[in-house]
PDB file of C-alpha atoms in Angstrom:
ATOM      1  CA  MET V1026     117.873 116.393  50.687  1.00  0.00           C
ATOM      2  CA  LYS V1027     117.889 113.032  52.468  1.00  0.00           C
ATOM      3  CA  ALA V1028     119.388 114.589  55.601  1.00  0.00           C
ATOM      4  CA  ARG V1029     116.441 116.996  55.854  1.00  0.00           C
ATOM      5  CA  ILE V1030     113.987 114.099  55.786  1.00  0.00           C
ATOM      6  CA  CYS V1031     115.937 111.784  58.092  1.00  0.00           C
ATOM      7  CA  LEU V1032     116.633 114.228  60.916  1.00  0.00           C
ATOM      8  CA  PRO V1033     112.978 114.958  61.775  1.00  0.00           C
ATOM      9  CA  LEU V1034     112.144 111.278  61.393  1.00  0.00           C
ATOM     10  CA  VAL V1035     114.928 110.225  63.754  1.00  0.00           C
ATOM     11  CA  ALA V1036     113.959 112.932  66.244  1.00  0.00           C
ATOM     12  CA  SER V1037     110.325 111.804  66.157  1.00  0.00           C
ATOM     13  CA  LEU V1038     111.296 108.176  66.736  1.00  0.00           C
ATOM     14  CA  MET V1039     113.470 109.153  69.701  1.00  0.00           C
ATOM     15  CA  VAL V1040     110.612 111.115  71.275  1.00  0.00           C
ATOM     16  CA  LEU V1041     108.267 108.158  70.844  1.00  0.00           C
ATOM     17  CA  ALA V1042     110.802 105.751  72.336  1.00  0.00           C
ATOM     18  CA  LEU V1043     111.360 107.964  75.367  1.00  0.00           C
ATOM     19  CA  ALA V1044     107.633 108.401  75.866  1.00  0.00           C
ATOM     20  CA  GLY V1045     107.214 104.629  75.766  1.00  0.00           C
ATOM     21  CA  CYS V1046     109.880 104.159  78.410  1.00  0.00           C
ATOM     22  CA  ALA V1047     108.304 106.772  80.667  1.00  0.00           C
ATOM     23  CA  GLY V1048     104.894 105.130  80.344  1.00  0.00           C
ATOM     24  CA  LYS V1049     106.309 101.727  81.203  1.00  0.00           C
ATOM     25  CA  THR V1050     107.712 102.931  84.532  1.00  0.00           C
ATOM     26  CA  ALA V1051     104.692 104.987  85.561  1.00  0.00           C
ATOM     27  CA  TYR V1052     103.448 102.309  87.976  1.00  0.00           C
ATOM     28  CA  ARG V1053     106.879 101.039  89.091  1.00  0.00           C
ATOM     29  CA  ASP V1054     106.870 102.821  92.463  1.00  0.00           C
ATOM     30  CA  SER V1055     103.244 101.975  93.140  1.00  0.00           C
ATOM     31  CA  CYS V1056     103.860  98.322  92.320  1.00  0.00           C
ATOM     32  CA  GLY V1057     106.840  98.115  94.657  1.00  0.00           C
ATOM     33  CA  SER V1058     105.221  99.880  97.592  1.00  0.00           C
ATOM     34  CA  GLN V1059     101.919  97.989  97.234  1.00  0.00           C
ATOM     35  CA  LEU V1060     103.782  94.668  97.127  1.00  0.00           C
ATOM     36  CA  ASP V1061     105.908  95.513 100.171  1.00  0.00           C
ATOM     37  CA  SER V1062     102.874  96.567 102.183  1.00  0.00           C
ATOM     38  CA  ALA V1063     100.824  93.572 101.097  1.00  0.00           C
ATOM     39  CA  TRP V1064     103.542  91.045 102.028  1.00  0.00           C
ATOM     40  CA  ARG V1065     103.897  92.655 105.487  1.00  0.00           C
ATOM     41  CA  GLU V1066     100.113  92.571 105.982  1.00  0.00           C
ATOM     42  CA  LEU V1067      99.988  88.962 104.801  1.00  0.00           C
ATOM     43  CA  ASP V1068     102.661  88.008 107.337  1.00  0.00           C
ATOM     44  CA  LEU V1069     100.652  89.707 110.090  1.00  0.00           C
ATOM     45  CA  ALA V1070      97.501  87.882 109.048  1.00  0.00           C
ATOM     46  CA  LYS V1071      99.390  84.591 109.148  1.00  0.00           C
ATOM     47  CA  ALA V1072     100.805  85.379 112.590  1.00  0.00           C
ATOM     48  CA  GLU V1073      97.302  86.198 113.826  1.00  0.00           C
ATOM     49  CA  GLY V1074      96.047  82.798 112.649  1.00  0.00           C
ATOM     50  CA  PHE V1075      94.121  83.824 109.551  1.00  0.00           C
ATOM     51  CA  ALA V1076      96.261  81.814 107.124  1.00  0.00           C
ATOM     52  CA  GLY V1077      93.560  79.190 106.621  1.00  0.00           C
ATOM     53  CA  THR V1078      90.877  81.506 105.275  1.00  0.00           C
ATOM     54  CA  VAL V1079      89.775  81.628 101.650  1.00  0.00           C
ATOM     55  CA  SER V1080      90.532  85.363 101.521  1.00  0.00           C
ATOM     56  CA  TYR V1081      94.099  84.702 102.656  1.00  0.00           C
ATOM     57  CA  SER V1082      94.539  82.157  99.870  1.00  0.00           C
ATOM     58  CA  LYS V1083      93.166  84.600  97.285  1.00  0.00           C
ATOM     59  CA  ALA V1084      95.545  87.282  98.536  1.00  0.00           C
ATOM     60  CA  LEU V1085      98.523  84.946  98.352  1.00  0.00           C
ATOM     61  CA  SER V1086      97.612  83.969  94.795  1.00  0.00           C
ATOM     62  CA  LEU V1087      97.244  87.605  93.747  1.00  0.00           C
ATOM     63  CA  LEU V1088     100.581  88.535  95.316  1.00  0.00           C
ATOM     64  CA  THR V1089     102.323  85.717  93.501  1.00  0.00           C
ATOM     65  CA  GLY V1090     100.864  86.987  90.229  1.00  0.00           C
ATOM     66  CA  ALA V1091     101.791  90.566  91.079  1.00  0.00           C
ATOM     67  CA  LYS V1092     105.397  89.574  91.786  1.00  0.00           C
ATOM     68  CA  THR V1093     105.564  87.791  88.438  1.00  0.00           C
ATOM     69  CA  GLN V1094     104.216  90.870  86.674  1.00  0.00           C
ATOM     70  CA  GLN V1095     106.760  93.033  88.475  1.00  0.00           C
ATOM     71  CA  GLN V1096     109.571  90.836  87.191  1.00  0.00           C
ATOM     72  CA  PHE V1097     108.269  91.196  83.628  1.00  0.00           C
ATOM     73  CA  GLU V1098     107.890  94.961  84.115  1.00  0.00           C
ATOM     74  CA  ALA V1099     104.100  94.891  83.829  1.00  0.00           C
ATOM     75  CA  PHE V1100     103.899  97.453  86.623  1.00  0.00           C
ATOM     76  CA  GLU V1101     100.284  98.553  86.172  1.00  0.00           C
ATOM     77  CA  GLY V1102      98.973  94.985  86.481  1.00  0.00           C
ATOM     78  CA  CYS V1103     101.300  94.402  89.418  1.00  0.00           C
ATOM     79  CA  ALA V1104      99.975  97.445  91.267  1.00  0.00           C
ATOM     80  CA  ASN V1105      96.363  96.421  90.593  1.00  0.00           C
ATOM     81  CA  LYS V1106      96.888  92.844  91.794  1.00  0.00           C
ATOM     82  CA  ALA V1107      98.728  93.983  94.926  1.00  0.00           C
ATOM     83  CA  GLU V1108      95.914  96.399  95.736  1.00  0.00           C
ATOM     84  CA  LYS V1109      93.322  93.611  95.334  1.00  0.00           C
ATOM     85  CA  ALA V1110      95.469  91.348  97.507  1.00  0.00           C
ATOM     86  CA  ARG V1111      95.468  93.953 100.271  1.00  0.00           C
ATOM     87  CA  PHE V1112      91.662  93.998 100.113  1.00  0.00           C
ATOM     88  CA  TYR V1113      91.542  90.214 100.575  1.00  0.00           C
ATOM     89  CA  ILE V1114      94.043  90.427 103.422  1.00  0.00           C
ATOM     90  CA  ARG V1115      91.749  92.892 105.211  1.00  0.00           C
ATOM     91  CA  GLU V1116      88.838  90.539 104.562  1.00  0.00           C
ATOM     92  CA  SER V1117      90.841  87.629 105.949  1.00  0.00           C
ATOM     93  CA  ARG V1118      91.707  89.522 109.110  1.00  0.00           C
ATOM     94  CA  ALA V1119      88.034  90.423 109.517  1.00  0.00           C
ATOM     95  CA  GLY V1120      87.186  86.728 109.390  1.00  0.00           C
ATOM     96  CA  ARG V1121      85.527  86.768 105.968  1.00  0.00           C
TER      97      ARG V1121
END
């Protein structure tokens, strides 16, 4: 009797655990590619002399936060911060 109750319960818990793992990695690739692109763009902006702008500083701050989130596997927040950083890098290069 107990085996009949436990088997479906265990199976349900395994499905939930696997679903949780899949959800956690959904933004992993986006986070990594956004961060790589943003750091390259930030280096270009610095080389072009835009490192002193407010937008550059905002971008650098966002990228630092995104990298921290990546290390703690908060991939969705990482991807969002990296995307915002890229916006500020474009603003910096436009002189704003």
